[in-house]
CSV table of C-alpha atoms in Angstrom, one decimal:
chain,number,residue,atom,x,y,z
Y,1,MET,CA,81.7,113.0,110.0
Y,2,MET,CA,80.9,116.7,109.3
Y,3,ASP,CA,83.3,119.4,110.3
Y,4,GLU,CA,82.1,122.2,112.6
Y,5,SER,CA,81.8,124.8,109.9
Y,6,THR,CA,79.6,122.5,107.7
Y,7,GLU,CA,77.4,121.7,110.8
Y,8,LEU,CA,77.1,125.4,111.6
Y,9,SER,CA,76.1,126.2,108.0
Y,10,LEU,CA,73.4,123.5,108.1
Y,11,THR,CA,72.1,124.8,111.4
Y,12,ILE,CA,71.9,128.3,110.0
Y,13,ALA,CA,70.2,127.1,106.9
Y,14,GLN,CA,67.6,125.1,109.0
Y,15,ILE,CA,66.9,128.2,111.2
Y,16,VAL,CA,66.5,130.5,108.2
Y,17,GLN,CA,64.1,128.0,106.6
Y,18,ARG,CA,62.0,127.7,109.8
Y,19,LEU,CA,61.8,131.5,110.3
Y,20,LYS,CA,60.9,132.2,106.6
Y,21,GLY,CA,57.3,131.2,107.1
Y,22,SER,CA,56.9,133.1,110.4
Y,23,HIS,CA,54.9,136.2,111.1
Y,24,LEU,CA,58.1,137.9,112.3
Y,25,HIS,CA,59.7,137.4,108.9
Y,26,SER,CA,56.8,139.0,107.0
Y,27,GLN,CA,56.8,141.9,109.5
Y,28,ILE,CA,60.6,142.5,109.0
Y,29,GLU,CA,60.2,142.2,105.3
Y,30,ARG,CA,57.4,144.8,105.3
Y,31,GLN,CA,59.4,147.2,107.5
Y,32,ALA,CA,62.5,146.8,105.3
Y,33,LYS,CA,60.4,147.7,102.2
Y,34,GLU,CA,58.8,150.7,103.9
Y,35,CYS,CA,62.2,152.1,105.0
Y,36,LEU,CA,63.4,152.3,101.4
Y,37,HIS,CA,61.3,155.5,101.1
Y,38,GLN,CA,63.2,157.1,103.9
Y,39,PRO,CA,65.4,160.0,102.8
Y,40,ASP,CA,68.5,158.8,104.7
Y,41,ILE,CA,68.5,155.4,102.9
Y,42,LYS,CA,71.2,155.7,100.2
Y,43,LEU,CA,71.5,153.3,97.2
Y,44,GLU,CA,75.3,153.0,97.6
Y,45,SER,CA,75.0,151.9,101.2
Y,46,LEU,CA,71.6,150.2,101.0
Y,47,LYS,CA,72.4,147.0,102.9
Y,48,GLU,CA,74.0,148.9,105.9
Y,49,ASP,CA,71.3,151.6,106.0
Y,50,VAL,CA,68.4,149.1,106.1
Y,51,ARG,CA,70.2,147.1,108.8
Y,52,SER,CA,70.8,150.2,110.8
Y,53,PHE,CA,67.1,151.2,110.5
Y,54,LEU,CA,66.0,147.7,111.6
Y,55,LYS,CA,68.4,147.9,114.6
Y,56,THR,CA,67.3,151.3,115.8
Y,57,SER,CA,63.6,150.3,115.4
Y,58,GLY,CA,64.0,147.2,117.5
Y,59,TRP,CA,63.5,144.6,114.8
Y,60,GLU,CA,67.1,143.2,114.9
Y,61,ARG,CA,66.6,142.4,118.6
Y,62,LYS,CA,63.3,140.6,117.9
Y,63,LEU,CA,65.1,138.6,115.2
Y,64,GLN,CA,67.9,137.7,117.6
Y,65,ASN,CA,65.4,136.4,120.1
Y,66,ALA,CA,63.6,134.3,117.5
Y,67,VAL,CA,67.0,132.8,116.4
Y,68,TYR,CA,67.8,132.1,120.1
Y,69,ARG,CA,64.5,130.3,120.5
Y,70,GLU,CA,65.2,128.1,117.5
Y,71,LEU,CA,68.6,127.2,118.9
Y,72,HIS,CA,66.9,125.6,121.9
Y,73,LEU,CA,65.1,123.1,119.6
Y,74,PRO,CA,67.0,119.8,119.2
Y,75,PRO,CA,69.4,120.0,116.1
Y,76,SER,CA,68.5,117.8,113.2
Y,77,HIS,CA,71.0,116.2,110.8
Y,78,PRO,CA,69.9,116.4,107.1
Y,79,ALA,CA,71.0,112.8,106.4
Y,80,ALA,CA,69.3,111.4,109.5
Y,81,PRO,CA,65.9,109.7,109.0
Y,82,PRO,CA,63.0,111.5,110.7
Y,83,GLU,CA,62.6,108.8,113.4
Y,84,HIS,CA,66.2,109.4,114.6
Y,85,LEU,CA,65.3,113.1,115.2
Y,86,LYS,CA,62.3,111.9,117.2
Y,87,GLU,CA,64.5,109.4,119.2
Y,88,PRO,CA,67.8,107.9,118.2
Y,89,LEU,CA,67.5,104.7,120.2
Y,90,ALA,CA,65.3,102.0,118.5
Y,91,TYR,CA,64.2,100.3,121.8
Y,92,MET,CA,63.0,103.6,123.2
Y,93,ARG,CA,61.0,104.3,120.0
Y,94,LYS,CA,59.5,100.8,120.3
Y,95,ALA,CA,58.6,101.3,124.0
Y,96,GLN,CA,57.0,104.7,123.3
Y,97,ALA,CA,54.9,103.3,120.3
Y,98,SER,CA,53.7,100.4,122.5
Y,99,TRP,CA,52.8,102.8,125.3
Y,100,GLU,CA,50.8,105.0,122.9
Y,101,LYS,CA,48.9,102.0,121.6
Y,102,ARG,CA,48.0,101.1,125.2
Y,103,VAL,CA,46.8,104.6,126.0
Y,104,LEU,CA,44.8,104.9,122.7
Y,105,LYS,CA,43.3,101.5,123.3
Y,106,SER,CA,42.1,102.7,126.7
Y,107,LEU,CA,40.7,105.8,125.2
Y,108,ASN,CA,38.9,103.9,122.4
Y,109,SER,CA,37.5,101.3,124.7
Y,110,MET,CA,36.1,104.0,127.0
Y,111,SER,CA,34.5,105.6,123.9
Y,112,THR,CA,32.9,102.3,122.9
Y,113,GLU,CA,31.8,101.4,126.4
Y,114,LEU,CA,30.2,104.8,127.2
Y,115,GLY,CA,28.8,105.3,123.7
Y,116,VAL,CA,30.6,108.7,123.6
Y,117,PRO,CA,32.4,109.5,120.3
Y,118,LEU,CA,36.0,110.6,120.3
Y,119,ALA,CA,34.9,113.8,118.6
Y,120,ARG,CA,31.7,115.3,117.5
Y,121,MET,CA,30.3,118.6,116.2
Y,122,ARG,CA,28.3,120.4,118.9
Y,123,PRO,CA,24.7,121.3,118.0
Y,124,ALA,CA,24.1,125.1,117.6
Y,125,VAL,CA,22.2,125.4,121.0
Y,126,GLU,CA,25.1,123.8,122.8
Y,127,GLN,CA,27.6,126.1,121.0
Y,128,LYS,CA,25.7,129.1,122.1
Y,129,GLU,CA,25.5,127.8,125.7
Y,130,LEU,CA,29.2,127.2,125.9
Y,131,THR,CA,30.0,130.7,124.4
Y,132,ASN,CA,27.9,132.3,127.1
Y,133,LYS,CA,29.5,130.4,130.0
Y,134,TRP,CA,33.1,130.5,128.6
Y,135,ASN,CA,34.4,132.5,131.6
Y,136,GLU,CA,32.5,130.5,134.3
Y,137,MET,CA,33.0,126.9,133.2
Y,138,GLY,CA,33.9,126.0,136.8
Y,139,THR,CA,30.3,126.5,137.9
Y,140,ASP,CA,29.2,123.4,135.9
Y,141,GLU,CA,28.8,120.2,137.8
Y,142,PRO,CA,28.4,117.5,135.1
Y,143,ASP,CA,28.3,113.8,136.1
Y,144,LEU,CA,31.8,112.5,135.2
Y,145,SER,CA,31.7,109.4,137.3
Y,146,ARG,CA,31.6,107.2,134.1
Y,147,PHE,CA,34.9,108.7,132.8
Y,148,ARG,CA,38.0,107.1,134.2
Y,149,PRO,CA,41.6,108.4,133.9
Y,150,VAL,CA,43.3,106.9,130.8
Y,151,TYR,CA,46.3,106.1,132.9
Y,152,ALA,CA,47.8,106.8,136.3
Y,153,PRO,CA,51.5,107.8,136.9
Y,154,LYS,CA,52.2,104.4,138.4
Y,155,ASP,CA,51.2,102.7,135.2
Y,156,PHE,CA,53.7,104.9,133.3
Y,157,LEU,CA,56.4,104.1,135.9
Y,158,GLU,CA,55.9,100.4,135.4
Y,159,VAL,CA,56.6,100.8,131.7
Y,160,LEU,CA,59.8,102.7,132.5
Y,161,ILE,CA,60.9,100.0,135.0
Y,162,SER,CA,60.4,97.3,132.3
Y,163,LEU,CA,62.7,99.2,129.8
Y,164,ARG,CA,65.7,97.2,128.7
Y,165,ASN,CA,68.4,97.8,126.0
Y,166,PRO,CA,68.5,94.5,124.1
Y,167,ASN,CA,72.1,95.2,123.0
Y,168,HIS,CA,73.4,95.9,126.6
Y,169,ASP,CA,74.9,93.3,128.8
Y,170,SER,CA,74.1,94.4,132.4
Y,171,SER,CA,76.8,92.1,133.8
Y,172,GLU,CA,79.3,94.5,132.4
Y,173,ASP,CA,78.2,97.2,134.8
Y,174,ILE,CA,81.0,98.3,137.1
Y,175,SER,CA,79.1,98.2,140.3
Y,176,ALA,CA,76.4,95.9,141.7
Y,177,ARG,CA,74.8,99.1,142.9
Y,178,SER,CA,73.4,99.8,139.4
Y,179,HIS,CA,71.1,96.8,140.0
Y,180,TRP,CA,69.6,98.3,143.1
Y,181,GLY,CA,67.5,100.8,141.2
Y,182,LEU,CA,64.3,100.3,139.4
Y,183,ILE,CA,65.5,101.9,136.1
Y,184,GLN,CA,67.8,99.5,134.3
Y,185,VAL,CA,68.8,101.3,131.1
Y,186,PRO,CA,72.4,102.4,130.3
Y,187,LEU,CA,72.0,106.2,129.9
Y,188,ASN,CA,74.7,108.8,130.8
Y,189,VAL,CA,73.5,111.0,133.7
Y,190,ARG,CA,75.5,113.5,135.6
Y,191,ASP,CA,76.9,112.9,139.1
Y,192,ILE,CA,77.4,115.5,141.8
Y,193,PRO,CA,80.9,116.7,140.6
Y,194,GLN,CA,79.5,117.2,137.1
Y,195,LEU,CA,76.4,118.9,138.4
Y,196,ARG,CA,78.5,121.3,140.5
Y,197,GLN,CA,80.3,122.4,137.4
Y,198,ALA,CA,77.1,122.7,135.3
Y,199,TYR,CA,75.1,124.5,138.1
Y,200,SER,CA,78.0,126.7,139.4
Y,201,GLU,CA,75.7,129.7,139.7
Y,202,LEU,CA,73.8,127.9,142.5
Y,203,ASN,CA,76.8,127.6,144.8
Y,204,LEU,CA,76.6,128.6,148.4
Y,205,THR,CA,78.4,131.9,148.0
Y,206,THR,CA,76.4,133.3,145.0
Y,207,GLY,CA,73.3,135.4,145.9
Y,208,GLN,CA,70.1,133.6,145.1
Y,209,LEU,CA,66.5,134.9,144.8
Y,210,GLY,CA,64.6,132.3,146.8
Y,211,ILE,CA,66.7,132.5,149.9
Y,212,ASP,CA,66.9,136.2,150.8
Y,213,ASP,CA,64.7,138.2,148.5
Y,214,HIS,CA,65.1,141.8,149.6
Y,215,ALA,CA,65.9,144.1,146.8
Y,216,HIS,CA,68.6,145.9,148.8
Y,217,VAL,CA,70.4,142.5,149.4
Y,218,HIS,CA,70.5,141.7,145.7
Y,219,PRO,CA,70.5,145.1,143.9
Y,220,GLY,CA,72.8,143.6,141.2
Y,221,ILE,CA,70.4,140.9,140.3
Y,222,HIS,CA,67.5,143.3,139.9
Y,223,LYS,CA,69.6,145.6,137.8
Y,224,LYS,CA,70.5,142.8,135.5
Y,225,PHE,CA,66.9,141.9,134.9
Y,226,LYS,CA,65.9,145.5,134.3
Y,227,TYR,CA,68.7,145.6,131.6
Y,228,ALA,CA,67.4,142.3,130.0
Y,229,LEU,CA,63.8,143.7,129.9
Y,230,SER,CA,64.7,147.2,128.6
Y,231,TYR,CA,66.8,145.7,125.8
Y,232,GLN,CA,64.4,142.7,125.3
Y,233,ASP,CA,67.4,140.3,125.4
Y,234,SER,CA,66.2,136.7,125.6
Y,235,ALA,CA,69.7,135.2,126.1
Y,236,ALA,CA,70.6,137.6,129.0
Y,237,ALA,CA,67.2,137.0,130.7
Y,238,GLN,CA,67.8,133.3,130.6
Y,239,GLN,CA,71.3,133.6,132.0
Y,240,TYR,CA,70.2,135.8,134.8
Y,241,SER,CA,67.2,133.6,135.8
Y,242,ARG,CA,69.7,130.9,137.0
Y,243,GLN,CA,69.8,133.0,140.2
Y,244,GLY,CA,66.0,133.2,140.3
Y,245,CYS,CA,63.6,135.9,139.0
Y,246,PRO,CA,62.2,138.7,141.1
Y,247,THR,CA,58.5,138.1,141.7
Y,248,GLY,CA,57.3,141.4,140.1
Y,249,LEU,CA,59.3,140.8,136.9
Y,250,ARG,CA,58.9,137.0,136.5
Y,251,ALA,CA,55.9,137.1,134.1
Y,252,GLU,CA,57.7,139.4,131.7
Y,253,LEU,CA,61.0,137.6,132.0
Y,254,TRP,CA,59.6,134.2,131.3
Y,255,ALA,CA,57.7,135.5,128.3
Y,256,LEU,CA,61.0,137.0,127.1
Y,257,ILE,CA,63.1,133.9,127.7
Y,258,LEU,CA,60.5,131.8,125.8
Y,259,ASN,CA,60.1,134.5,123.1
Y,260,SER,CA,56.4,134.4,123.7
Y,261,THR,CA,55.3,137.8,122.4
Y,262,ASN,CA,51.5,137.7,122.5
Y,263,GLN,CA,51.3,139.8,119.4
Y,264,PRO,CA,47.9,140.3,117.6
Y,265,PRO,CA,48.5,137.0,115.6
Y,266,ASP,CA,48.9,135.1,118.9
Y,267,VAL,CA,45.7,136.6,120.3
Y,268,MET,CA,43.9,135.7,117.0
Y,269,HIS,CA,45.3,132.1,117.2
Y,270,TYR,CA,44.0,131.8,120.7
Y,271,GLU,CA,40.5,133.0,119.6
Y,272,GLN,CA,40.5,130.5,116.7
Y,273,LEU,CA,41.3,127.7,119.2
Y,274,LYS,CA,38.5,128.9,121.4
Y,275,ALA,CA,36.2,128.8,118.4
Y,276,GLY,CA,37.3,125.2,117.8
Y,277,VAL,CA,36.4,124.3,121.4
Y,278,ILE,CA,33.0,125.8,121.0
Y,279,GLN,CA,32.3,124.0,117.7
Y,280,HIS,CA,33.6,120.5,118.5
Y,281,ASP,CA,33.3,118.3,121.6
Y,282,LEU,CA,36.2,115.8,122.2
Y,283,LEU,CA,36.0,112.8,124.6
Y,284,VAL,CA,39.2,114.1,126.2
Y,285,ASP,CA,37.4,117.3,127.2
Y,286,ASN,CA,35.7,115.2,129.8
Y,287,LEU,CA,39.0,113.9,131.0
Y,288,ILE,CA,40.5,117.4,131.2
Y,289,TYR,CA,37.3,118.5,133.1
Y,290,LYS,CA,37.6,115.7,135.6
Y,291,ASP,CA,41.3,116.2,136.1
Y,292,VAL,CA,40.8,119.9,136.9
Y,293,LYS,CA,37.9,119.1,139.2
Y,294,LEU,CA,39.9,116.4,141.1
Y,295,THR,CA,43.1,118.5,141.4
Y,296,ALA,CA,43.0,122.3,141.0
Y,297,SER,CA,39.4,122.9,142.2
Y,298,ASN,CA,40.3,121.2,145.5
Y,299,ASP,CA,43.6,122.9,145.8
Y,300,ASP,CA,44.0,125.9,148.2
Y,301,TYR,CA,46.4,127.6,145.7
Y,302,TYR,CA,44.7,127.0,142.4
Y,303,PHE,CA,40.9,126.7,142.9
Y,304,VAL,CA,40.5,130.4,142.0
Y,305,PHE,CA,41.9,129.7,138.5
Y,306,GLU,CA,39.6,126.9,137.7
Y,307,ASP,CA,38.0,128.7,134.7
Y,308,PHE,CA,41.4,129.7,133.3
Y,309,LEU,CA,42.5,126.1,133.5
Y,310,TYR,CA,39.6,124.8,131.5
Y,311,GLN,CA,40.1,127.5,128.8
Y,312,VAL,CA,43.8,126.9,128.4
Y,313,LEU,CA,43.7,123.1,128.4
Y,314,LEU,CA,40.7,122.8,126.1
Y,315,CYS,CA,42.3,125.1,123.6
Y,316,PHE,CA,45.6,123.3,124.0
Y,317,SER,CA,44.0,120.0,123.1
Y,318,ARG,CA,43.0,121.5,119.7
Y,319,ASP,CA,46.2,123.4,118.8
Y,320,THR,CA,47.8,122.0,115.7
Y,321,ALA,CA,50.8,124.3,116.1
Y,322,VAL,CA,51.7,121.9,119.0
Y,323,LEU,CA,52.1,119.2,116.4
Y,324,GLU,CA,55.5,120.8,115.4
Y,325,HIS,CA,57.2,119.5,118.5
Y,326,PHE,CA,56.4,115.9,117.6
Y,327,LYS,CA,59.2,116.2,115.0
Y,328,TYR,CA,61.7,116.0,118.0
Y,329,ASN,CA,59.4,114.1,120.4
Y,330,SER,CA,59.6,110.3,120.6
Y,331,ALA,CA,55.7,110.4,120.9
Y,332,THR,CA,53.3,110.5,117.9
Y,333,PRO,CA,50.2,112.7,118.0
Y,334,PRO,CA,47.0,110.7,118.4
Y,335,LYS,CA,44.3,111.2,115.8
Y,336,SER,CA,40.6,111.4,116.4
Y,337,TYR,CA,37.9,112.3,113.9
Y,338,ILE,CA,34.9,114.6,114.0
Y,339,GLN,CA,31.9,112.5,113.0
Y,340,GLY,CA,31.2,113.2,109.4
Y,341,LYS,CA,34.6,114.7,108.8
Y,342,VAL,CA,36.9,111.7,108.7
Y,343,GLY,CA,40.5,112.7,108.1
Y,344,GLU,CA,40.4,116.0,110.1
Y,345,GLU,CA,43.1,115.8,112.7
Y,346,GLU,CA,42.7,116.7,116.4
Y,347,CYS,CA,45.6,116.6,118.8
Y,348,ALA,CA,44.3,114.8,121.9
Y,349,VAL,CA,46.3,115.5,125.1
Y,350,VAL,CA,45.6,112.5,127.3
Y,351,TYR,CA,47.7,113.7,130.2
Y,352,PRO,CA,46.7,117.3,131.1
Y,353,PRO,CA,50.0,119.1,131.7
Y,354,ASN,CA,51.2,121.6,134.3
Y,355,VAL,CA,49.4,124.9,133.5
Y,356,ALA,CA,48.0,125.9,137.0
Y,357,PRO,CA,51.1,127.6,138.4
Y,358,LEU,CA,51.3,129.9,135.4
Y,359,CYS,CA,47.9,131.3,136.3
Y,360,PHE,CA,49.7,133.2,139.1
Y,361,LEU,CA,51.7,135.1,136.5
Y,362,TYR,CA,49.4,135.9,133.6
Y,363,ASN,CA,45.8,137.2,133.9
Y,364,GLU,CA,45.2,137.4,130.2
Y,365,PRO,CA,44.1,134.1,128.7
Y,366,SER,CA,46.0,134.5,125.4
Y,367,LYS,CA,49.2,135.5,127.2
Y,368,LEU,CA,48.8,132.6,129.7
Y,369,TYR,CA,48.2,130.3,126.8
Y,370,SER,CA,51.2,131.2,124.6
Y,371,VAL,CA,53.6,131.0,127.6
Y,372,PHE,CA,52.2,127.6,128.7
Y,373,ARG,CA,52.4,126.2,125.2
Y,374,GLU,CA,56.1,127.3,124.9
Y,375,MET,CA,56.8,125.7,128.3
Y,376,TYR,CA,55.1,122.5,127.2
Y,377,ILE,CA,56.8,122.1,123.8
Y,378,ARG,CA,60.2,123.1,125.2
Y,379,TYR,CA,60.1,121.1,128.5
Y,380,PHE,CA,57.1,119.5,129.9
Y,381,PHE,CA,56.3,117.1,127.0
Y,382,ARG,CA,59.6,115.3,128.0
Y,383,LEU,CA,57.9,114.2,131.3
Y,384,HIS,CA,55.2,112.3,129.5
Y,385,SER,CA,57.1,110.5,126.8
Y,386,ILE,CA,59.7,107.7,126.7
Y,387,SER,CA,63.0,108.9,125.3
Y,388,SER,CA,66.8,109.0,125.9
Y,389,SER,CA,66.9,112.8,126.3
Y,390,PRO,CA,68.9,114.1,129.3
Y,391,SER,CA,65.7,116.0,130.3
Y,392,GLY,CA,63.4,113.1,129.6
Y,393,ILE,CA,61.6,111.3,132.4
Y,394,VAL,CA,63.7,108.1,132.0
Y,395,SER,CA,67.0,110.0,132.5
Y,396,LEU,CA,65.5,112.0,135.4
Y,397,CYS,CA,64.4,108.7,137.2
Y,398,LEU,CA,67.8,107.2,136.6
Y,399,GLN,CA,69.6,110.3,137.8
Y,400,PHE,CA,67.5,110.5,140.9
Y,401,GLU,CA,68.3,106.8,141.8
Y,402,ARG,CA,72.0,107.2,141.1
Y,403,LEU,CA,72.2,110.3,143.2
Y,404,LEU,CA,70.6,108.5,146.2
Y,405,GLN,CA,72.7,105.3,145.7
Y,406,THR,CA,75.9,107.3,145.5
Y,407,HIS,CA,75.4,109.8,148.3
Y,408,LEU,CA,72.8,108.2,150.6
Y,409,PRO,CA,73.5,104.5,150.1
Y,410,GLN,CA,72.4,103.4,153.6
Y,411,LEU,CA,69.0,105.2,153.2
Y,412,PHE,CA,68.6,103.8,149.6
Y,413,TYR,CA,69.3,100.2,150.8
Y,414,HIS,CA,67.1,100.5,153.9
Y,415,LEU,CA,64.1,101.8,151.8
Y,416,ARG,CA,64.7,99.1,149.2
Y,417,GLN,CA,64.8,96.4,151.9
Y,418,ILE,CA,61.4,97.4,153.4
Y,419,GLY,CA,59.8,97.5,149.9
Y,420,ALA,CA,59.7,101.3,149.7
Y,421,GLN,CA,61.8,101.9,146.5
Y,422,PRO,CA,62.4,105.7,146.6
Y,423,LEU,CA,61.5,106.1,142.9
Y,424,ARG,CA,58.0,104.8,143.6
Y,425,ILE,CA,57.5,107.8,145.9
Y,426,ALA,CA,59.3,110.5,143.9
Y,427,PHE,CA,58.0,109.6,140.5
Y,428,LYS,CA,54.7,111.5,140.9
Y,429,TRP,CA,56.7,114.7,141.9
Y,430,MET,CA,58.9,114.5,138.9
Y,431,VAL,CA,56.3,113.6,136.3
Y,432,ARG,CA,54.5,116.9,137.3
Y,433,ALA,CA,57.7,118.9,137.8
Y,434,PHE,CA,56.6,119.2,141.4
Y,435,SER,CA,53.4,121.1,140.4
Y,436,GLY,CA,50.8,120.6,143.1
Y,437,TYR,CA,53.4,119.5,145.7
Y,438,LEU,CA,55.4,122.6,146.5
Y,439,SER,CA,53.9,125.9,147.6
Y,440,THR,CA,53.5,128.1,144.5
Y,441,ASP,CA,56.3,130.6,145.3
Y,442,GLN,CA,58.7,127.7,145.7
Y,443,LEU,CA,57.5,126.0,142.6
Y,444,LEU,CA,58.1,129.2,140.5
Y,445,LEU,CA,61.6,129.5,141.9
Y,446,LEU,CA,62.3,125.9,140.8
Y,447,TRP,CA,60.9,126.6,137.3
Y,448,ASP,CA,63.1,129.8,137.1
Y,449,ARG,CA,66.0,127.4,137.2
Y,450,ILE,CA,64.5,125.0,134.6
Y,451,LEU,CA,64.3,128.0,132.2
Y,452,GLY,CA,67.7,129.4,133.3
Y,453,TYR,CA,69.5,126.1,132.6
Y,454,ASP,CA,67.2,125.0,129.8
Y,455,SER,CA,66.9,121.6,131.4
Y,456,LEU,CA,64.6,119.6,133.7
Y,457,GLU,CA,67.6,118.0,135.4
Y,458,VAL,CA,67.1,120.2,138.5
Y,459,VAL,CA,63.8,118.3,139.1
Y,460,ALA,CA,65.7,115.1,139.7
Y,461,VAL,CA,68.2,116.9,141.9
Y,462,LEU,CA,65.4,118.4,144.1
Y,463,ALA,CA,63.7,115.0,144.4
Y,464,ALA,CA,67.0,113.5,145.7
Y,465,ALA,CA,67.5,116.6,148.0
Y,466,VAL,CA,64.0,116.1,149.6
Y,467,PHE,CA,65.0,112.5,150.5
Y,468,ALA,CA,68.4,113.8,151.9
Y,469,PHE,CA,66.5,116.4,154.0
Y,470,ARG,CA,64.1,113.8,155.4
Y,471,ALA,CA,66.8,111.1,155.7
Y,472,GLU,CA,66.8,110.8,159.5
Y,473,ASN,CA,63.0,110.2,159.7
Y,474,LEU,CA,63.1,107.9,156.7
Y,475,MET,CA,65.7,105.6,158.3
Y,476,GLU,CA,63.1,104.9,161.1
Y,477,VAL,CA,60.3,103.8,158.8
Y,478,THR,CA,59.3,100.2,158.3
Y,479,SER,CA,57.0,100.2,155.4
Y,480,LEU,CA,56.2,102.0,152.1
Y,481,ALA,CA,53.1,103.6,153.7
Y,482,SER,CA,55.1,105.1,156.6
Y,483,ALA,CA,57.8,106.3,154.1
Y,484,GLU,CA,55.1,108.0,152.0
Y,485,ALA,CA,53.7,109.6,155.2
Y,486,VAL,CA,57.1,111.1,156.0
Y,487,LEU,CA,57.1,112.6,152.5
Y,488,ALA,CA,53.4,113.4,152.1
Y,489,ASP,CA,53.6,117.2,152.7
Y,490,LEU,CA,56.2,119.1,150.7
Y,491,SER,CA,54.4,122.5,151.0
Y,492,THR,CA,56.7,123.9,153.7
Y,493,LEU,CA,60.0,123.1,151.9
Y,494,LYS,CA,62.3,125.8,150.7
Y,495,VAL,CA,63.6,124.7,147.2
Y,496,MET,CA,66.9,126.7,146.9
Y,497,PRO,CA,68.5,125.9,150.3
Y,498,LEU,CA,67.7,122.2,149.7
Y,499,ILE,CA,69.2,122.1,146.2
Y,500,GLN,CA,72.3,124.2,147.3
Y,501,ILE,CA,73.0,122.0,150.3
Y,502,PHE,CA,72.6,118.8,148.4
Y,503,LEU,CA,74.8,119.9,145.5
Y,504,PHE,CA,77.5,121.9,147.3
Y,505,ALA,CA,77.6,120.7,150.9
Y,506,THR,CA,77.4,116.9,150.3
Y,507,ALA,CA,80.6,115.0,150.8
Y,508,ILE,CA,81.8,113.4,147.6
């Protein structure tokens, strides 16, 4: 076992190594060299003078924020094999690999059946056409009827339900209740007493944005955020967002928390991705197009952002920088090849992630893109891959079931008896972090807390709180269809009162 100081030294060395190749590192290096020509820099106090110069010119804070971002990535042990960093449990790795094979087989068979290559170079005429209509892609009405979704959430849920740890004897479980749920893997998830401790800032006596949002009611909260923004302090912004972000400051605060700077290199990176979309056509482009057409373009909140959604998701499907997160993701990036360029990798995203709500915050495509990418590689990828992470979809499903079994056992048993297992209803909410189910203002308040607590756990808590809120009606239902009808419309729900009451006003 390593002692704490050795572990800390290794963490520091890893962060230094990761930052060395960054744009920020070269900027700071250049600034440090330039400041050597300043008259107030003395040779005898060189180190202190350079540091003082970097501090007063704001570079020290930028470095702190970059280090803070790196600390949010999962730690890696130098002696551990790479697959352990991806996922420590062998049976989870095996299940993820098997799921990927199934998804890719579906993608490949669609390619063969339709005679559409996984990737191809666009002819010059097509490239010109796409360049001209880049900002109005939503006006296109191509025939996508031949393209089918690669998988539906319920297919993914069935895989999670079938998960078993071959080394675990379920007869050792303390309570027969553990067999009531659909998820049968032995992972540690927090119960309400532990959640109360972890989410203490959400208690009933602490002011929350999302319950009473007038500035004069919460002047302290607004003042804290102004401080975080004026000093560009990522850590402070994250801590304060646990009580919710003011609507007018949210865009800046989220970008600060995620250390998404949208500097010229970020804008240039986005433009390069756009060029990649224009040059190459991927089969998954059709799936992205169809997904946006079926969801966002029919949605009262998001249809106005249809063009933005195409731009961001098409660029995202080609972003090799996203490949970095596969080092600590149980998933493996799929490969497809441009015809005539075998060996050139493309990252195909077969489950378009949750970008639409961010369109409300950012009206610049490059800014929207960089914030979305950070949200995805920090949080949302965990909703679409099989892992043992406390923020992973398996843990969230297990936690949701445990919360209901422990605190609403009668409801849980009743729904189970009529063939309406709660997880079969709630899974679609959780796999999308409630995007498309809550009203946008409420969804953003939920995501404030995901960022604030650096965890998706609050998604499972809200799912359980929704069942608690509708418990009376649910006790009357007699079928899965009628249970789904009771929970069909979540657009009028207020997120924070539900979470607070469930966590802090439920008898233990």
